[in-house]
């Protein structure tokens, strides 16, 4: 009876019958993700031997911000929290297995839109189309080739290290895909991660050891076209129609407002990759004058220089800690005149040289980053 009641509650929430406290949640950051994965970590902290109160304290998160899975949390805070948690967990498979085996409906409408879908193809399409319900700054796109249906998970480098966070999400995706196929075998997929390998291979990835690549341009799940037209074993036509209708309303609300600061940061990242992150280049790319861009940022309480510095800072951390790119190449990617200028900037940001930052574990540096932030406030 408990399991039935829990599932009924999850279906009600997915269909829009949210408790009042969830309806009152407001966006607290320009770039956000929903709190569900963090709440999941909290439920696992005891089993993992992690002092959750200390994790929250280092992340400077109030526990009341985790009252509802739909609460919106700053993406950089969440990534740093995950990396911090991951480094302190002596048995990370406890975490990955939990996301891999997540109970049906635990991820709300995002879950049911795949599990109840009429085909595997539609499930993958829905994950992409409705991902903005989960985050306004991470993109999950779907496309097809003759060989594969491809899900691409794109989190901008400017938000910092994300190895542990991305691995938990891929654990969820692969677990769900195996459940939908229902044959008890590893799914016919290939997996690509943009980061370097974790210190140990998670148990859920071991059956795929010959089909995993690291240091890729983006993180992707490539699903064999041979299964795209199959009907998921969990398909439910009537429930799917109800959930889809409610999810479309939620999606419209989630995408109604886009932060202008976030849009400018995205433009800075894009122009940086082209080799020119000047205010002139960014303003032109957005169809604005330089003065108009400056006034817009001033009205939001920041400046172009501050925003550019923030994009460079977190992109540098990502490149140094999660890729094998040479320091000189990273310096060029971020628009520095030479390696020495880049080295001085990294020293100012993180208190260590680029080499020193690369040698540190992601979670230790995430903690250091949070301490520096706390010291400035």
PDB file of C-alpha atoms in Angstrom, residues 93-296:
ATOM      1  CA  UNK A  93      28.648   3.255  -6.449  1.00  0.00           C
ATOM      2  CA  UNK A  94      26.131   3.737  -3.643  1.00  0.00           C
ATOM      3  CA  UNK A  95      25.228   7.036  -5.301  1.00  0.00           C
ATOM      4  CA  UNK A  96      25.438   5.956  -8.935  1.00  0.00           C
ATOM      5  CA  UNK A  97      23.429   2.789  -8.289  1.00  0.00           C
ATOM      6  CA  UNK A  98      20.679   4.836  -6.639  1.00  0.00           C
ATOM      7  CA  UNK A  99      20.312   7.078  -9.702  1.00  0.00           C
ATOM      8  CA  UNK A 100      20.620   4.051 -12.003  1.00  0.00           C
ATOM      9  CA  UNK A 101      17.869   2.194 -10.097  1.00  0.00           C
ATOM     10  CA  UNK A 102      15.753   5.241  -9.260  1.00  0.00           C
ATOM     11  CA  UNK A 103      12.158   4.301  -8.355  1.00  0.00           C
ATOM     12  CA  UNK A 104       9.593   4.763 -11.098  1.00  0.00           C
ATOM     13  CA  UNK A 105       8.223   8.307 -11.116  1.00  0.00           C
ATOM     14  CA  UNK A 106      10.859   9.725  -8.787  1.00  0.00           C
ATOM     15  CA  UNK A 107      11.811  12.327 -11.412  1.00  0.00           C
ATOM     16  CA  UNK A 108       8.193  13.378 -11.913  1.00  0.00           C
ATOM     17  CA  UNK A 109       6.802  14.177 -15.351  1.00  0.00           C
ATOM     18  CA  UNK A 110      10.285  13.995 -16.904  1.00  0.00           C
ATOM     19  CA  UNK A 111      10.320  10.332 -15.888  1.00  0.00           C
ATOM     20  CA  UNK A 112       6.821   9.393 -17.007  1.00  0.00           C
ATOM     21  CA  UNK A 113       7.177  11.129 -20.382  1.00  0.00           C
ATOM     22  CA  UNK A 114       9.817   8.518 -21.229  1.00  0.00           C
ATOM     23  CA  UNK A 115       8.499   5.454 -19.382  1.00  0.00           C
ATOM     24  CA  UNK A 116       4.928   5.844 -20.708  1.00  0.00           C
ATOM     25  CA  UNK A 117       5.954   6.916 -24.250  1.00  0.00           C
ATOM     26  CA  UNK A 118       4.670   4.892 -27.256  1.00  0.00           C
ATOM     27  CA  UNK A 119       8.190   4.243 -28.628  1.00  0.00           C
ATOM     28  CA  UNK A 120      11.812   4.484 -27.544  1.00  0.00           C
ATOM     29  CA  UNK A 121      12.251   7.242 -30.128  1.00  0.00           C
ATOM     30  CA  UNK A 122       9.459   9.282 -28.547  1.00  0.00           C
ATOM     31  CA  UNK A 123      10.960   8.724 -25.096  1.00  0.00           C
ATOM     32  CA  UNK A 124      14.294  10.150 -26.242  1.00  0.00           C
ATOM     33  CA  UNK A 125      12.539  13.028 -28.009  1.00  0.00           C
ATOM     34  CA  UNK A 126      10.582  13.830 -24.843  1.00  0.00           C
ATOM     35  CA  UNK A 127      13.697  13.878 -22.680  1.00  0.00           C
ATOM     36  CA  UNK A 128      15.080  16.529 -25.001  1.00  0.00           C
ATOM     37  CA  UNK A 129      11.900  18.569 -25.418  1.00  0.00           C
ATOM     38  CA  UNK A 130      11.019  18.695 -21.728  1.00  0.00           C
ATOM     39  CA  UNK A 131      14.489  19.093 -20.228  1.00  0.00           C
ATOM     40  CA  UNK A 132      13.924  22.869 -19.767  1.00  0.00           C
ATOM     41  CA  UNK A 133      11.598  21.880 -16.918  1.00  0.00           C
ATOM     42  CA  UNK A 134      14.714  20.631 -15.093  1.00  0.00           C
ATOM     43  CA  UNK A 135      17.146  23.418 -16.020  1.00  0.00           C
ATOM     44  CA  UNK A 136      17.302  26.680 -17.944  1.00  0.00           C
ATOM     45  CA  UNK A 137      21.043  26.469 -18.621  1.00  0.00           C
ATOM     46  CA  UNK A 138      21.700  22.824 -19.571  1.00  0.00           C
ATOM     47  CA  UNK A 139      20.639  21.658 -23.023  1.00  0.00           C
ATOM     48  CA  UNK A 140      19.614  18.085 -23.808  1.00  0.00           C
ATOM     49  CA  UNK A 141      19.168  17.767 -27.566  1.00  0.00           C
ATOM     50  CA  UNK A 142      18.091  14.822 -29.708  1.00  0.00           C
ATOM     51  CA  UNK A 143      18.961  14.043 -33.304  1.00  0.00           C
ATOM     52  CA  UNK A 144      19.157  10.950 -35.479  1.00  0.00           C
ATOM     53  CA  UNK A 145      21.599   9.453 -37.948  1.00  0.00           C
ATOM     54  CA  UNK A 146      21.185   6.216 -39.887  1.00  0.00           C
ATOM     55  CA  UNK A 147      22.955   4.343 -37.087  1.00  0.00           C
ATOM     56  CA  UNK A 148      21.839   6.082 -33.891  1.00  0.00           C
ATOM     57  CA  UNK A 149      19.437   8.273 -32.003  1.00  0.00           C
ATOM     58  CA  UNK A 150      21.739  10.726 -30.202  1.00  0.00           C
ATOM     59  CA  UNK A 151      21.088  12.546 -26.923  1.00  0.00           C
ATOM     60  CA  UNK A 152      23.609  15.347 -26.358  1.00  0.00           C
ATOM     61  CA  UNK A 153      23.923  16.779 -22.841  1.00  0.00           C
ATOM     62  CA  UNK A 154      25.486  20.228 -23.049  1.00  0.00           C
ATOM     63  CA  UNK A 155      26.463  22.102 -19.897  1.00  0.00           C
ATOM     64  CA  UNK A 156      28.522  25.240 -20.675  1.00  0.00           C
ATOM     65  CA  UNK A 157      32.115  25.116 -19.433  1.00  0.00           C
ATOM     66  CA  UNK A 158      31.635  28.431 -17.647  1.00  0.00           C
ATOM     67  CA  UNK A 159      29.762  26.700 -14.812  1.00  0.00           C
ATOM     68  CA  UNK A 160      32.748  24.675 -13.616  1.00  0.00           C
ATOM     69  CA  UNK A 161      33.529  20.966 -13.029  1.00  0.00           C
ATOM     70  CA  UNK A 162      30.638  18.552 -13.400  1.00  0.00           C
ATOM     71  CA  UNK A 163      32.032  14.977 -13.553  1.00  0.00           C
ATOM     72  CA  UNK A 164      30.039  13.600 -10.625  1.00  0.00           C
ATOM     73  CA  UNK A 165      26.838  15.418 -11.582  1.00  0.00           C
ATOM     74  CA  UNK A 166      26.973  14.290 -15.219  1.00  0.00           C
ATOM     75  CA  UNK A 167      27.752  10.703 -14.245  1.00  0.00           C
ATOM     76  CA  UNK A 168      24.701  10.520 -11.969  1.00  0.00           C
ATOM     77  CA  UNK A 169      22.517  11.855 -14.786  1.00  0.00           C
ATOM     78  CA  UNK A 170      23.862   9.307 -17.264  1.00  0.00           C
ATOM     79  CA  UNK A 171      23.313   6.593 -14.653  1.00  0.00           C
ATOM     80  CA  UNK A 172      19.659   7.666 -14.595  1.00  0.00           C
ATOM     81  CA  UNK A 173      19.372   7.731 -18.413  1.00  0.00           C
ATOM     82  CA  UNK A 174      20.951   4.311 -18.893  1.00  0.00           C
ATOM     83  CA  UNK A 175      18.921   2.768 -16.079  1.00  0.00           C
ATOM     84  CA  UNK A 176      15.700   4.095 -17.581  1.00  0.00           C
ATOM     85  CA  UNK A 177      16.616   2.932 -21.088  1.00  0.00           C
ATOM     86  CA  UNK A 178      17.379  -0.584 -19.821  1.00  0.00           C
ATOM     87  CA  UNK A 179      14.039  -0.591 -17.978  1.00  0.00           C
ATOM     88  CA  UNK A 180      12.138   0.499 -21.090  1.00  0.00           C
ATOM     89  CA  UNK A 181      13.789  -2.228 -23.178  1.00  0.00           C
ATOM     90  CA  UNK A 182      13.107  -4.757 -20.441  1.00  0.00           C
ATOM     91  CA  UNK A 183      15.260  -7.608 -21.760  1.00  0.00           C
ATOM     92  CA  UNK A 184      17.660  -7.710 -18.821  1.00  0.00           C
ATOM     93  CA  UNK A 185      20.630  -6.917 -21.044  1.00  0.00           C
ATOM     94  CA  UNK A 186      22.885  -3.844 -21.397  1.00  0.00           C
ATOM     95  CA  UNK A 187      21.244  -1.352 -23.747  1.00  0.00           C
ATOM     96  CA  UNK A 188      22.625  -1.088 -27.309  1.00  0.00           C
ATOM     97  CA  UNK A 189      24.300   2.269 -26.688  1.00  0.00           C
ATOM     98  CA  UNK A 190      27.629   4.046 -26.919  1.00  0.00           C
ATOM     99  CA  UNK A 191      28.548   6.634 -24.282  1.00  0.00           C
ATOM    100  CA  UNK A 192      30.718   9.729 -24.608  1.00  0.00           C
ATOM    101  CA  UNK A 193      31.811  11.991 -21.755  1.00  0.00           C
ATOM    102  CA  UNK A 194      33.349  15.427 -22.160  1.00  0.00           C
ATOM    103  CA  UNK A 195      35.366  14.939 -18.952  1.00  0.00           C
ATOM    104  CA  UNK A 196      38.305  12.705 -18.054  1.00  0.00           C
ATOM    105  CA  UNK A 197      37.510   9.293 -16.487  1.00  0.00           C
ATOM    106  CA  UNK A 198      36.571   9.093 -12.814  1.00  0.00           C
ATOM    107  CA  UNK A 199      39.140   7.472 -10.525  1.00  0.00           C
ATOM    108  CA  UNK A 200      37.180   4.197 -10.611  1.00  0.00           C
ATOM    109  CA  UNK A 201      34.675   2.996 -13.188  1.00  0.00           C
ATOM    110  CA  UNK A 202      31.120   3.032 -11.768  1.00  0.00           C
ATOM    111  CA  UNK A 203      29.442  -0.386 -11.640  1.00  0.00           C
ATOM    112  CA  UNK A 204      26.615   0.651 -13.982  1.00  0.00           C
ATOM    113  CA  UNK A 205      29.172   1.535 -16.682  1.00  0.00           C
ATOM    114  CA  UNK A 206      31.207  -1.678 -16.532  1.00  0.00           C
ATOM    115  CA  UNK A 207      28.991  -3.614 -18.963  1.00  0.00           C
ATOM    116  CA  UNK A 208      29.658  -0.773 -21.430  1.00  0.00           C
ATOM    117  CA  UNK A 209      33.421  -0.570 -20.884  1.00  0.00           C
ATOM    118  CA  UNK A 210      34.206  -1.176 -24.569  1.00  0.00           C
ATOM    119  CA  UNK A 211      31.674   1.437 -25.661  1.00  0.00           C
ATOM    120  CA  UNK A 212      32.747   4.460 -23.596  1.00  0.00           C
ATOM    121  CA  UNK A 213      34.907   7.395 -24.673  1.00  0.00           C
ATOM    122  CA  UNK A 214      36.234  10.253 -22.552  1.00  0.00           C
ATOM    123  CA  UNK A 215      37.613  13.716 -23.363  1.00  0.00           C
ATOM    124  CA  UNK A 216      34.975  14.167 -26.055  1.00  0.00           C
ATOM    125  CA  UNK A 217      33.669  17.518 -27.245  1.00  0.00           C
ATOM    126  CA  UNK A 218      30.318  16.943 -25.536  1.00  0.00           C
ATOM    127  CA  UNK A 219      28.657  14.256 -23.425  1.00  0.00           C
ATOM    128  CA  UNK A 220      26.397  12.037 -25.528  1.00  0.00           C
ATOM    129  CA  UNK A 221      24.333   8.869 -25.390  1.00  0.00           C
ATOM    130  CA  UNK A 222      24.174   7.156 -28.781  1.00  0.00           C
ATOM    131  CA  UNK A 223      21.250   4.702 -28.942  1.00  0.00           C
ATOM    132  CA  UNK A 224      21.211   2.115 -31.745  1.00  0.00           C
ATOM    133  CA  UNK A 225      18.552   2.841 -34.359  1.00  0.00           C
ATOM    134  CA  UNK A 226      17.558  -0.841 -34.138  1.00  0.00           C
ATOM    135  CA  UNK A 227      15.560  -0.145 -30.960  1.00  0.00           C
ATOM    136  CA  UNK A 228      14.083   3.289 -31.714  1.00  0.00           C
ATOM    137  CA  UNK A 229      10.734   1.932 -32.933  1.00  0.00           C
ATOM    138  CA  UNK A 230      10.311  -0.555 -30.084  1.00  0.00           C
ATOM    139  CA  UNK A 231       7.470  -0.023 -27.599  1.00  0.00           C
ATOM    140  CA  UNK A 232       8.777   0.454 -24.027  1.00  0.00           C
ATOM    141  CA  UNK A 233       7.708  -2.321 -21.666  1.00  0.00           C
ATOM    142  CA  UNK A 234       6.392   0.444 -19.392  1.00  0.00           C
ATOM    143  CA  UNK A 235       4.270   2.189 -22.065  1.00  0.00           C
ATOM    144  CA  UNK A 236       0.849   3.461 -20.847  1.00  0.00           C
ATOM    145  CA  UNK A 237      -1.122   5.294 -23.555  1.00  0.00           C
ATOM    146  CA  UNK A 238      -3.840   6.842 -21.354  1.00  0.00           C
ATOM    147  CA  UNK A 239      -1.488   7.988 -18.593  1.00  0.00           C
ATOM    148  CA  UNK A 240       0.952   9.290 -21.203  1.00  0.00           C
ATOM    149  CA  UNK A 241      -1.689  11.622 -22.684  1.00  0.00           C
ATOM    150  CA  UNK A 242      -2.510  13.035 -19.231  1.00  0.00           C
ATOM    151  CA  UNK A 243       1.132  13.562 -18.261  1.00  0.00           C
ATOM    152  CA  UNK A 244       2.056  15.102 -21.622  1.00  0.00           C
ATOM    153  CA  UNK A 245      -0.761  17.662 -21.409  1.00  0.00           C
ATOM    154  CA  UNK A 246       0.279  18.778 -17.924  1.00  0.00           C
ATOM    155  CA  UNK A 247       3.976  18.788 -18.826  1.00  0.00           C
ATOM    156  CA  UNK A 248       3.359  21.064 -21.798  1.00  0.00           C
ATOM    157  CA  UNK A 249       1.827  23.655 -19.469  1.00  0.00           C
ATOM    158  CA  UNK A 250       4.772  23.359 -17.073  1.00  0.00           C
ATOM    159  CA  UNK A 251       7.203  23.681 -19.969  1.00  0.00           C
ATOM    160  CA  UNK A 252       5.532  26.888 -21.169  1.00  0.00           C
ATOM    161  CA  UNK A 253       5.881  28.399 -17.687  1.00  0.00           C
ATOM    162  CA  UNK A 254       9.522  27.295 -17.332  1.00  0.00           C
ATOM    163  CA  UNK A 255      10.577  28.853 -20.632  1.00  0.00           C
ATOM    164  CA  UNK A 256       8.565  32.073 -20.338  1.00  0.00           C
ATOM    165  CA  UNK A 257      11.396  34.136 -18.877  1.00  0.00           C
ATOM    166  CA  UNK A 258      15.055  34.029 -19.926  1.00  0.00           C
ATOM    167  CA  UNK A 259      17.566  35.975 -17.871  1.00  0.00           C
ATOM    168  CA  UNK A 260      19.301  38.680 -19.918  1.00  0.00           C
ATOM    169  CA  UNK A 261      22.529  38.218 -17.939  1.00  0.00           C
ATOM    170  CA  UNK A 262      22.473  34.514 -18.718  1.00  0.00           C
ATOM    171  CA  UNK A 263      21.901  35.284 -22.416  1.00  0.00           C
ATOM    172  CA  UNK A 264      24.890  37.645 -22.471  1.00  0.00           C
ATOM    173  CA  UNK A 265      27.065  35.060 -20.709  1.00  0.00           C
ATOM    174  CA  UNK A 266      26.104  32.520 -23.370  1.00  0.00           C
ATOM    175  CA  UNK A 267      27.054  35.044 -26.070  1.00  0.00           C
ATOM    176  CA  UNK A 268      30.420  35.676 -24.384  1.00  0.00           C
ATOM    177  CA  UNK A 269      31.145  31.935 -24.350  1.00  0.00           C
ATOM    178  CA  UNK A 270      30.185  31.616 -28.015  1.00  0.00           C
ATOM    179  CA  UNK A 271      32.317  34.567 -29.139  1.00  0.00           C
ATOM    180  CA  UNK A 272      35.211  33.350 -27.000  1.00  0.00           C
ATOM    181  CA  UNK A 273      35.248  30.109 -28.970  1.00  0.00           C
ATOM    182  CA  UNK A 274      35.463  32.175 -32.159  1.00  0.00           C
ATOM    183  CA  UNK A 275      38.534  33.977 -30.826  1.00  0.00           C
ATOM    184  CA  UNK A 276      37.069  37.397 -29.990  1.00  0.00           C
ATOM    185  CA  UNK A 277      35.292  37.967 -26.669  1.00  0.00           C
ATOM    186  CA  UNK A 278      35.431  41.772 -26.792  1.00  0.00           C
ATOM    187  CA  UNK A 279      32.361  43.762 -25.838  1.00  0.00           C
ATOM    188  CA  UNK A 280      32.117  44.874 -29.457  1.00  0.00           C
ATOM    189  CA  UNK A 281      31.944  41.282 -30.749  1.00  0.00           C
ATOM    190  CA  UNK A 282      29.440  40.213 -28.097  1.00  0.00           C
ATOM    191  CA  UNK A 283      27.195  43.235 -28.671  1.00  0.00           C
ATOM    192  CA  UNK A 284      27.189  42.643 -32.436  1.00  0.00           C
ATOM    193  CA  UNK A 285      26.314  38.974 -31.965  1.00  0.00           C
ATOM    194  CA  UNK A 286      23.276  40.019 -29.910  1.00  0.00           C
ATOM    195  CA  UNK A 287      22.186  42.804 -32.269  1.00  0.00           C
ATOM    196  CA  UNK A 288      22.915  45.522 -29.682  1.00  0.00           C
ATOM    197  CA  UNK A 289      25.151  48.541 -29.475  1.00  0.00           C
ATOM    198  CA  UNK A 290      28.034  48.448 -27.010  1.00  0.00           C
ATOM    199  CA  UNK A 291      26.438  51.200 -24.960  1.00  0.00           C
ATOM    200  CA  UNK A 292      23.098  49.388 -24.861  1.00  0.00           C
ATOM    201  CA  UNK A 293      24.837  46.223 -23.681  1.00  0.00           C
ATOM    202  CA  UNK A 294      26.675  48.149 -20.966  1.00  0.00           C
ATOM    203  CA  UNK A 295      23.467  49.823 -19.764  1.00  0.00           C
ATOM    204  CA  UNK A 296      21.652  46.485 -19.684  1.00  0.00           C
TER     205      UNK A 296
END
